[in-house]
Each structure stands twice: as C-alpha cells, then as structure tokens.
PDB file of C-alpha atoms in Angstrom:
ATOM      1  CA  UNK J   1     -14.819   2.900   8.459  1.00 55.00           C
ATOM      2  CA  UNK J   2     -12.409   1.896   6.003  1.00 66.00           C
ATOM      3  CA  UNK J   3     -13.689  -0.511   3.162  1.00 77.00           C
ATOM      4  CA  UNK J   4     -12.037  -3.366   2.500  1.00 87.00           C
ATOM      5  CA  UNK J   5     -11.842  -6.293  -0.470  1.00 92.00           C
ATOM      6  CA  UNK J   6     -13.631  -9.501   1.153  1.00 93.00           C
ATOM      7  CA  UNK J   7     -13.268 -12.880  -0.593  1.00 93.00           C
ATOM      8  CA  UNK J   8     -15.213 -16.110   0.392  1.00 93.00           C
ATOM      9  CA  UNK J   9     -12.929 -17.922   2.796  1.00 94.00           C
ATOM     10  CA  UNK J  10     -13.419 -21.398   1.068  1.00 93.00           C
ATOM     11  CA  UNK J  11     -10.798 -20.092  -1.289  1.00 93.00           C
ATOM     12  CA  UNK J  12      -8.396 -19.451   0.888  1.00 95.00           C
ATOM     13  CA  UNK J  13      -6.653 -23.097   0.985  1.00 95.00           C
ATOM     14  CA  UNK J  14      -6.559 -22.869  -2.762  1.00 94.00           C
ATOM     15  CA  UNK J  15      -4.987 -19.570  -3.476  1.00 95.00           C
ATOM     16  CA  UNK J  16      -2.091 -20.344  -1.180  1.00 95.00           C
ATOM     17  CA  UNK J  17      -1.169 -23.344  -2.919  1.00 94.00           C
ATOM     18  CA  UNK J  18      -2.224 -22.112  -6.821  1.00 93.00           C
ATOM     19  CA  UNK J  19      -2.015 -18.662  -6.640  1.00 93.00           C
ATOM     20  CA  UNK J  20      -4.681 -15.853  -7.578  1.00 93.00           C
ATOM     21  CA  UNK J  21      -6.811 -17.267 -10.619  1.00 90.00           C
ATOM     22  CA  UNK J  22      -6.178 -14.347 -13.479  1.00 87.00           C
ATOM     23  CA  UNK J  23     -10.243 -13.690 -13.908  1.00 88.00           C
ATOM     24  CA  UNK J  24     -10.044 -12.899 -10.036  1.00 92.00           C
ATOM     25  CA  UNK J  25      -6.770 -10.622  -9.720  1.00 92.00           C
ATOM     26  CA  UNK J  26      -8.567  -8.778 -12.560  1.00 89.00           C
ATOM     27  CA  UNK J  27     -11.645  -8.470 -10.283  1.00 91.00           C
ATOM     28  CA  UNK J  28     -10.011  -7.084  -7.401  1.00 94.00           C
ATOM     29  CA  UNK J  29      -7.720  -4.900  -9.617  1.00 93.00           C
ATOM     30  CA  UNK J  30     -10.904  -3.207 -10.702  1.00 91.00           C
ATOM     31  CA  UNK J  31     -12.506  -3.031  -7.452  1.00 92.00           C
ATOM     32  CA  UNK J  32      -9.137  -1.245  -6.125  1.00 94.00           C
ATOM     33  CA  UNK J  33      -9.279   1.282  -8.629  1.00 91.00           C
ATOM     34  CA  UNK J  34     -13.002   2.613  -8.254  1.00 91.00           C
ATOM     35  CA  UNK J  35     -11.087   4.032  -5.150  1.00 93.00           C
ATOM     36  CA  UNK J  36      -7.775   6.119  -6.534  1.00 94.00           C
ATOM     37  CA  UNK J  37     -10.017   9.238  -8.082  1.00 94.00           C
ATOM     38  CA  UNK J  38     -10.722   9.379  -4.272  1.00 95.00           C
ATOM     39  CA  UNK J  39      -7.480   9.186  -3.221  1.00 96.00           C
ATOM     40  CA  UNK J  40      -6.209  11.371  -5.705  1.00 96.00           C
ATOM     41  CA  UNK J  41      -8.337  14.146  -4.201  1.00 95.00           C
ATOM     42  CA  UNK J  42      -7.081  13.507  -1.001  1.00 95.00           C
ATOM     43  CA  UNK J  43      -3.592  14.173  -2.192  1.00 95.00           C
ATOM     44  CA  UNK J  44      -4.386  16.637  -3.814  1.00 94.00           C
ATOM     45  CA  UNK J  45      -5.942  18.690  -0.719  1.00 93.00           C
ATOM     46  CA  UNK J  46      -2.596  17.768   1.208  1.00 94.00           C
ATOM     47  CA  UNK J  47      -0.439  19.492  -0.967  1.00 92.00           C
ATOM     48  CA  UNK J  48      -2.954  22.789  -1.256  1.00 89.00           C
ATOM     49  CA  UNK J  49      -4.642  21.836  -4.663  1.00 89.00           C
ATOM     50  CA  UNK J  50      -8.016  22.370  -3.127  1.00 88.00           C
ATOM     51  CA  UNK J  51     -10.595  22.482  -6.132  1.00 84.00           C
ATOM     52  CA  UNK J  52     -11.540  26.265  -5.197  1.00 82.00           C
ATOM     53  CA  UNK J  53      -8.616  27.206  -7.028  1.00 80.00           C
ATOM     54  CA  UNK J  54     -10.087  25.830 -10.243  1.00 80.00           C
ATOM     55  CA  UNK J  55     -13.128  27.091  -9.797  1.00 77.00           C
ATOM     56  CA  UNK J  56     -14.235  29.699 -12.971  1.00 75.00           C
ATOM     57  CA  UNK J  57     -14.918  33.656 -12.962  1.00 74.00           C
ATOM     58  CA  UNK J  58     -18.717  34.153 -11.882  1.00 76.00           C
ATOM     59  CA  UNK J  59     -19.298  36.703 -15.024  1.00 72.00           C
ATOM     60  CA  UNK J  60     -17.110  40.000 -16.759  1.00 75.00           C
ATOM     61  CA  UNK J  61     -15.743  42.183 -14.119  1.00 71.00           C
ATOM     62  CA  UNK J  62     -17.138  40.225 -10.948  1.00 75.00           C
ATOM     63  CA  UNK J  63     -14.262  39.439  -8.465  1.00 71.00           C
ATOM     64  CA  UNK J  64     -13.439  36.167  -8.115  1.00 72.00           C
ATOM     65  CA  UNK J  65     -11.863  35.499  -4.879  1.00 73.00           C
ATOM     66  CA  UNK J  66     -10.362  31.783  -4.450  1.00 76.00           C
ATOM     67  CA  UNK J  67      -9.067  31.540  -0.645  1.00 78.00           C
ATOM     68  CA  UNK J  68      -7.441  28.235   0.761  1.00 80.00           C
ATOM     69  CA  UNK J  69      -5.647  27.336   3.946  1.00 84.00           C
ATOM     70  CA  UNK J  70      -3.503  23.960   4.246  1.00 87.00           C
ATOM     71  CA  UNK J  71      -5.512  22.475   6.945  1.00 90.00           C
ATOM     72  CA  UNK J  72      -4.916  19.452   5.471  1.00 90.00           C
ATOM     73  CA  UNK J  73      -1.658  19.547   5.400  1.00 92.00           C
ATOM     74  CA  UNK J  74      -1.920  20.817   9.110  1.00 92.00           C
ATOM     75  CA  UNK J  75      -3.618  17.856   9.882  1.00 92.00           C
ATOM     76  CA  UNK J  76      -1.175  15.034   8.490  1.00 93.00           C
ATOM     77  CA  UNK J  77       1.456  16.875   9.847  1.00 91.00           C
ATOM     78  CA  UNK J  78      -0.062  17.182  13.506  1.00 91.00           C
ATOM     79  CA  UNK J  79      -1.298  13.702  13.705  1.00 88.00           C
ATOM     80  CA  UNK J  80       1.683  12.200  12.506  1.00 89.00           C
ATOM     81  CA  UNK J  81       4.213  14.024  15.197  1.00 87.00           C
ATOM     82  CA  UNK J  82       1.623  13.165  18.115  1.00 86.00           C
ATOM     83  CA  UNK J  83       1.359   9.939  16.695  1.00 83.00           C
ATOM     84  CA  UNK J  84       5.628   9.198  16.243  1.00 82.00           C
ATOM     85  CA  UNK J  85       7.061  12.365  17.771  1.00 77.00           C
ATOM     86  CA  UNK J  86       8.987   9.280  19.472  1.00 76.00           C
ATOM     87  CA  UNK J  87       9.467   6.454  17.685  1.00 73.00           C
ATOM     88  CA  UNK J  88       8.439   3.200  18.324  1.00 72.00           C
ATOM     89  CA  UNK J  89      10.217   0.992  20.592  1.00 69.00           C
ATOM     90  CA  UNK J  90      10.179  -2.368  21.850  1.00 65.00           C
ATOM     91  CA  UNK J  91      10.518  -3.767  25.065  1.00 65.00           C
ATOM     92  CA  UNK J  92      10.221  -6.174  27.856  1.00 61.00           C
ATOM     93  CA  UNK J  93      12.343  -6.519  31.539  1.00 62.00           C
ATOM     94  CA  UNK J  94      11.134 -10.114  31.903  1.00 58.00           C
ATOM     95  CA  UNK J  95      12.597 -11.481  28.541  1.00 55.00           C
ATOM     96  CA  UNK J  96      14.702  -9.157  27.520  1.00 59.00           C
ATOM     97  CA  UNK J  97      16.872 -11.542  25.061  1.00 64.00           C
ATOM     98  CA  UNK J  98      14.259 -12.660  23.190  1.00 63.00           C
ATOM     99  CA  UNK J  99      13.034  -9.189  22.211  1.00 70.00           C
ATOM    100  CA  UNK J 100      16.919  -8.222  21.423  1.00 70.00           C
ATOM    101  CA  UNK J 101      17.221  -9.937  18.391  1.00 69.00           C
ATOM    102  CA  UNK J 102      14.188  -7.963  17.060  1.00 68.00           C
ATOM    103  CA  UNK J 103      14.869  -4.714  18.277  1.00 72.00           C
ATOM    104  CA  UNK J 104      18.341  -4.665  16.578  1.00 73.00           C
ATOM    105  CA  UNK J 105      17.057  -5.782  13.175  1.00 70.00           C
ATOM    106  CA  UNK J 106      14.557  -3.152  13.844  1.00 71.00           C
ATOM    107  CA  UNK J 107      17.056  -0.494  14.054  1.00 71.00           C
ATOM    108  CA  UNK J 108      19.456  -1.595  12.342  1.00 70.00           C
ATOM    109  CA  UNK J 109      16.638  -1.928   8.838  1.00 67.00           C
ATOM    110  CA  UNK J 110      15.980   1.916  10.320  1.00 69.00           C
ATOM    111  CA  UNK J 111      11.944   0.323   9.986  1.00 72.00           C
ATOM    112  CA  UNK J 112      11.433   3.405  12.025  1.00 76.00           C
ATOM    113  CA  UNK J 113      11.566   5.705   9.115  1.00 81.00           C
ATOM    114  CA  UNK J 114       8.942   3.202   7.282  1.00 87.00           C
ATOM    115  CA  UNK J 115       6.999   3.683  10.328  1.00 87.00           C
ATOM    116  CA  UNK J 116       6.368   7.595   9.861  1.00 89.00           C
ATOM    117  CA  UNK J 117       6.085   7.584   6.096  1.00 92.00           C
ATOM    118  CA  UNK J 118       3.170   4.807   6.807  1.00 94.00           C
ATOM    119  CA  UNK J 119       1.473   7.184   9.199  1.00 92.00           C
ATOM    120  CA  UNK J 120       1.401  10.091   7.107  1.00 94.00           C
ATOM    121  CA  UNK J 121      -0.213   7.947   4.158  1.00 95.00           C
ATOM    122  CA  UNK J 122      -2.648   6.969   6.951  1.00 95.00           C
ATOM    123  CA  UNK J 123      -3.334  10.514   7.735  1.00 94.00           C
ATOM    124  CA  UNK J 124      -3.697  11.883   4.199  1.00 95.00           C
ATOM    125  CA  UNK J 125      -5.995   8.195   3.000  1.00 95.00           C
ATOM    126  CA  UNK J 126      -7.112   6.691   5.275  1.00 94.00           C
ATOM    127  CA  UNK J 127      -4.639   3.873   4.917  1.00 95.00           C
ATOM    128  CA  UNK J 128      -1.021   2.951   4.753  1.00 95.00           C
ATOM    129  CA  UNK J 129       0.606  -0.370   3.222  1.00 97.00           C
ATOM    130  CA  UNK J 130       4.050  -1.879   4.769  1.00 96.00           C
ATOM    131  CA  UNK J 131       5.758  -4.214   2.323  1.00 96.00           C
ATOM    132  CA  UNK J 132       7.917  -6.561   3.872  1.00 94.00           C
ATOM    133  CA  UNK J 133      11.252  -8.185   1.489  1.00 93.00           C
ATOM    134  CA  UNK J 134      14.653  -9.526   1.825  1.00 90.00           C
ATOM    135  CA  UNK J 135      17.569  -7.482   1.137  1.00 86.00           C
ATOM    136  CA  UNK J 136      19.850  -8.149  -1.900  1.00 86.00           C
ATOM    137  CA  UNK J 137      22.922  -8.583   0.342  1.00 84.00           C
ATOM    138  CA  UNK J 138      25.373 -11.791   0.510  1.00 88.00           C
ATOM    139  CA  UNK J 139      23.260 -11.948   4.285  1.00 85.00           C
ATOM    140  CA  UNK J 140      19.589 -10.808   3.094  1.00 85.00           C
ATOM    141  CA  UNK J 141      18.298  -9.013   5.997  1.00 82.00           C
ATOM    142  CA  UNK J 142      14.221  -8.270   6.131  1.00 85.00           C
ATOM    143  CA  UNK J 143      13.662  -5.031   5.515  1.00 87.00           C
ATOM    144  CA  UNK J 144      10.433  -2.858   5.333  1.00 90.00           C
ATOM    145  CA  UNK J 145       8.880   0.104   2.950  1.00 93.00           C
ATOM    146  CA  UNK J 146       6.181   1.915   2.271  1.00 96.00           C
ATOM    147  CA  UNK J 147       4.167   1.705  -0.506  1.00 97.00           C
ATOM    148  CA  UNK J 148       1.557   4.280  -2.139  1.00 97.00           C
ATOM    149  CA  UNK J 149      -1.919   2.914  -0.950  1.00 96.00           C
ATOM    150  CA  UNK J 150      -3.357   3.956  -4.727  1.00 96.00           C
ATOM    151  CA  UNK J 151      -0.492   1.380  -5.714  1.00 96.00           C
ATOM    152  CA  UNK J 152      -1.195  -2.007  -3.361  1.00 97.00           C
ATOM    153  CA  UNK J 153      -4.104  -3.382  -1.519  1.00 97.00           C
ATOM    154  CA  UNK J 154      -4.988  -6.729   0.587  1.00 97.00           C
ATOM    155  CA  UNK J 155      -7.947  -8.789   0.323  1.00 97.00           C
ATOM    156  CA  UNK J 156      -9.154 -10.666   3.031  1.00 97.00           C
ATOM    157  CA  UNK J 157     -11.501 -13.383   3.709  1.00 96.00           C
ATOM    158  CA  UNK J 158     -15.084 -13.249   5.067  1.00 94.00           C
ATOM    159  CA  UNK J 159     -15.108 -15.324   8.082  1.00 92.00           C
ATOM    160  CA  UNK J 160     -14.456 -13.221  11.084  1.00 92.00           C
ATOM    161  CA  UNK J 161     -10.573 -13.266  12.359  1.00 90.00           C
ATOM    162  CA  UNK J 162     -10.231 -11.525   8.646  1.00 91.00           C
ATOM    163  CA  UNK J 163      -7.290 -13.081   7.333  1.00 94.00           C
ATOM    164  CA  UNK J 164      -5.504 -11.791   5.074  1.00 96.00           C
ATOM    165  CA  UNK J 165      -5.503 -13.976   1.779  1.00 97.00           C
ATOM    166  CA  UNK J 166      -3.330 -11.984  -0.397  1.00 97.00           C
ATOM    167  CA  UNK J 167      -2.277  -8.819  -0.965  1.00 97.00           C
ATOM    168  CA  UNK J 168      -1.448  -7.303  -4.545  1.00 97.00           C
ATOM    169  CA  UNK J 169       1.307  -4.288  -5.241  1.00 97.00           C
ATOM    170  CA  UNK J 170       0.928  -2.913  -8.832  1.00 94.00           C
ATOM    171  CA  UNK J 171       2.663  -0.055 -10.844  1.00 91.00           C
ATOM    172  CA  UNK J 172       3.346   1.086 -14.486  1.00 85.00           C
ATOM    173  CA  UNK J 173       6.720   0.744 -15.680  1.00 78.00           C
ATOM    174  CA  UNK J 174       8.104   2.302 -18.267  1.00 71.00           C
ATOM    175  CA  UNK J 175       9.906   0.688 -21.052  1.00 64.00           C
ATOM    176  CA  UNK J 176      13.428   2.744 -22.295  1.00 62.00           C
ATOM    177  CA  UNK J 177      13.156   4.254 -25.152  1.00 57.00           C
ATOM    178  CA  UNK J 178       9.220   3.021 -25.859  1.00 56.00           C
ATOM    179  CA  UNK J 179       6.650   5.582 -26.707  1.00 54.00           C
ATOM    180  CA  UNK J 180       3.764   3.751 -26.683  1.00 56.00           C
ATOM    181  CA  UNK J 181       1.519   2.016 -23.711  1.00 61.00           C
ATOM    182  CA  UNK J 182       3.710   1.201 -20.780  1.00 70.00           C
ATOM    183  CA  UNK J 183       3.305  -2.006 -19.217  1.00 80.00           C
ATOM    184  CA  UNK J 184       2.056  -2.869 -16.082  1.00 87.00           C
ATOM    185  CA  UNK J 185       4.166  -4.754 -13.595  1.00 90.00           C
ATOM    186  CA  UNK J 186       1.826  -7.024 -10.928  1.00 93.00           C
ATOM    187  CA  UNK J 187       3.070  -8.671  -7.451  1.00 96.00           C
ATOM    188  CA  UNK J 188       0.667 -11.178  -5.759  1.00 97.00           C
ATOM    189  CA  UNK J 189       1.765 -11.646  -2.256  1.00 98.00           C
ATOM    190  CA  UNK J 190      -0.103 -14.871  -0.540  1.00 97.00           C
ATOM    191  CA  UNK J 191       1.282 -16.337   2.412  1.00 97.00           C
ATOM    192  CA  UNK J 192       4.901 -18.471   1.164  1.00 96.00           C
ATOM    193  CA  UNK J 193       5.046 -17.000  -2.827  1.00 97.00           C
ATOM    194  CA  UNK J 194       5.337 -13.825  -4.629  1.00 97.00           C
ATOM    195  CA  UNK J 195       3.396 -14.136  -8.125  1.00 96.00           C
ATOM    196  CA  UNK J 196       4.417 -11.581 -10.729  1.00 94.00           C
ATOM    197  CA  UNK J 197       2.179 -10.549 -13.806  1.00 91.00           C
ATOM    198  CA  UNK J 198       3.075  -8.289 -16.457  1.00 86.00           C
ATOM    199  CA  UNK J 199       0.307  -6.916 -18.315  1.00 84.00           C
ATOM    200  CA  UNK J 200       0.437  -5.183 -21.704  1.00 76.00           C
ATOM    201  CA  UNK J 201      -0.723  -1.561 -22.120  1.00 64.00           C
ATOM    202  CA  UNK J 202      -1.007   1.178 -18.824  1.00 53.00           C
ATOM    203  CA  UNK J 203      -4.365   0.036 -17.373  1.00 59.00           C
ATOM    204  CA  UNK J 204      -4.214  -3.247 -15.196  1.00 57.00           C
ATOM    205  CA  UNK J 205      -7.866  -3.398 -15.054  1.00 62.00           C
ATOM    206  CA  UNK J 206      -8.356  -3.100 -18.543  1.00 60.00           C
ATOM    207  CA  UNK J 207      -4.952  -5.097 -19.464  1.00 60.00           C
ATOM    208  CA  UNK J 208      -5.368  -8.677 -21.144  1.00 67.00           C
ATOM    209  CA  UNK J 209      -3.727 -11.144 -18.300  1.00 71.00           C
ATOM    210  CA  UNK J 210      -1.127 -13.901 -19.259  1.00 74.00           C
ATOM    211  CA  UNK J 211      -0.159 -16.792 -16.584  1.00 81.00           C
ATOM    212  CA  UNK J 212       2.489 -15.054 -14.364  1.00 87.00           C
ATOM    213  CA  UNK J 213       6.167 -14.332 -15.634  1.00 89.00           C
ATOM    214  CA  UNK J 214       7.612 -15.675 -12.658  1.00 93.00           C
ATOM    215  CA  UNK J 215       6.820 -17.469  -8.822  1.00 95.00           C
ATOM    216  CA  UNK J 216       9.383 -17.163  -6.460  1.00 95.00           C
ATOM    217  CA  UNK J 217       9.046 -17.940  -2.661  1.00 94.00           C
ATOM    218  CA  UNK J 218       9.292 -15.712   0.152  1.00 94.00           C
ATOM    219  CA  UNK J 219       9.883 -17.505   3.523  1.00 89.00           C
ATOM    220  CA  UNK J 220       8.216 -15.078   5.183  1.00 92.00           C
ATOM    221  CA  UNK J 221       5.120 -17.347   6.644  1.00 93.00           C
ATOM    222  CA  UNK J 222       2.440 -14.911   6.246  1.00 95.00           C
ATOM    223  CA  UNK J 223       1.303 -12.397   3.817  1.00 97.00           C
ATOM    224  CA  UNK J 224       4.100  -9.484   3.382  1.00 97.00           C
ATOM    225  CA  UNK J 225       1.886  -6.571   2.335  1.00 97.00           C
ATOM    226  CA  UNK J 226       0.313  -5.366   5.553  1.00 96.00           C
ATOM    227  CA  UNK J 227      -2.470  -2.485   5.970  1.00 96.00           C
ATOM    228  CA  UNK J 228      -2.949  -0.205   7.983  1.00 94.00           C
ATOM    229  CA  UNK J 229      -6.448   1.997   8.505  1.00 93.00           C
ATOM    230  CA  UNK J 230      -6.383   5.173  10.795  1.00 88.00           C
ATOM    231  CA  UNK J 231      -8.230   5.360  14.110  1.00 80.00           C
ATOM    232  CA  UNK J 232      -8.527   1.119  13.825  1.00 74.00           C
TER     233      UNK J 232
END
C-alpha cells in the first residue's frame, strides 16, 4: 500500500482560507523527500541501471560477470498497453448532451496523452500526479499534465473520506547565467488558490521560507494536483 501524508482534519477549514503555514509546508517538504532515493532507484531499474552493474571485481583475475534483463522496463511497458491500449472514453446513451461538453474538451486538451504518461509513472512508482491549469489563450481552456511524482505530492486529512487538503508541486530552477545555488520554485495547490514560494539555495527542505511571492486563484473548486496509486 502506498503511503500517504495525513494531516489532522481540524486544519482543513483554515488552510483553505490562509494557506499552508511555512513551518508546515517545510514539514511535509521533508517528509516527501525521505521518499525520492526510493524513487530514484525505481527509475533507475526502468531504464536498465540495475545496481549489479556497479557492483566491484571479486579479487585479481576472478571473472566478474554482471548480467541484467529489462524486466522492469517489460513491466511498465506491459501494464501500461493493457491498461490504455485504448484510451479512455466517456459515455452515456441516456444523457448524452451532458457528457458532450466534456468529452470534447477531453479530446480536444488531447488529456488522453496525460492519461498514459500518468500510468507509466504509476507503473515505474507506484504513483502518478495529474496537474490540472488553465491555458494561456484569449479563451483559457483546462488543460491537464503530468508531473514527476519525486516533484509533487498531496496531503490529505485524517478523517476517513480522505480529502485532499492540498497538494504541493516543487522544482529547482535555474537562474541564467548564475553559478551558484539554484532556487527553488514552490506551488501550494488548496482548493480555490495557488500559493507560490521561492526558496533560496537547491534544497526545499533545507531552504529558509519567506511568506509566498504571489496568491493567485484558480476557479477550479477543488484541489488541482490529483494522485494516483497503482492497483487502488
């Protein structure tokens, strides 16, 4: 079973209309990243970088014989075509206009290529993260993409439907022609505002937080980063 981040649900109420309190993002930032040496190694093993192929001579003139195979690989690839061979589709005889609307957006955002890039992450992690946005367009659309799961996470609360509270995307960005730490660009998703955090130096767990660089709204309702967890 997939392990997820669990908050107390009396907090819930007060993160949607604050935000995430800095001491807390931090918190969860940390607990996130006890998991990406695992996830690296799961990678790794998906693209044939199996650890045998590291491993040292036994002694002077003893052979030392390193075999792999790409089951992984095999796997991922396996799963996923059974899995989406056909892609997803949407429908119902009885209402038939109200599902229109959706299936054209659907198509039309091509959220079906988001859809197999999600279950291959699922297949080589364990889990797969959907970001939902609005496109830059004179007519934003929604549109959909898939983000690294070593890169974004949701945290939920404890009571048992398991809402999501929030949901955090985080990356290092590089600044041009900067040699020195990079910063580190945070997104706080809760359920109507996007809160963005930009941390000095590469580590966000280690990175001294500031109140957030910018709150903008979303619309969307709900929280926009979604999970997903294989074989749940």
């Amino acid at each position: 079973m997939i392990k997820i981040i669990k908050l107390d649900a009396k907090h819930y109420d007060e993160i949607q209309q604050n935000g995430v309190p800095p001491e807390l993002l931090q918190a969860v930032l940390q607990s996130h990243a006890g998991k990406i040496g695992r996830y690296n190694k799961l990678d790794r093993y998906y693209k044939g970088e199996h650890d045998i192929l590291n491993r040292p001579a036994q002694g002077e003139g003893r052979p030392n014989v390193r075999i792999m195979y790409a089951y992984p690989k095999y796997i991922v690839t396996m799963t996923t075509g059974y899995l989406l061979g056909d892609k997803v589709k949407y429908s119902n005889d009885k209402v038939a206009e109200d599902v229109k609307a959706l299936t054209d957006q659907y198509n039309k955002s091509q959220f079906f290529n988001t859809d197999e890039e999600i279950a291959k992450d699922m297949a080589v992690f364990g889990r797969g993260c959907e970001l939902l946005y609005m496109s830059d367009d004179i007519k934003p659309v929604p549109k959909s993409a898939n983000i690294d799961p070593r890169n974004a996470f949701v945290v939920y609360t404890d009571a048992v439907d398991c809402k999501r509270m929030f949901g955090v995307y985080y990356y290092n960005r590089k600044q041009p022609g900067f040699t020195g730490d990079n910063d580190t660009v945070i997104h706080v998703y809760t359920t109507g505002h996007i809160y963005t955090y930009e941390v000095k130096g590469i580590s966000a767990v280690s990175g001294e937080f500031q109140m957030p660089t910018s709150v903008v709204e979303h619309y969307f309702g709900h929280v926009p980063l979604i999970e997903y967890h294989i074989n749940e």
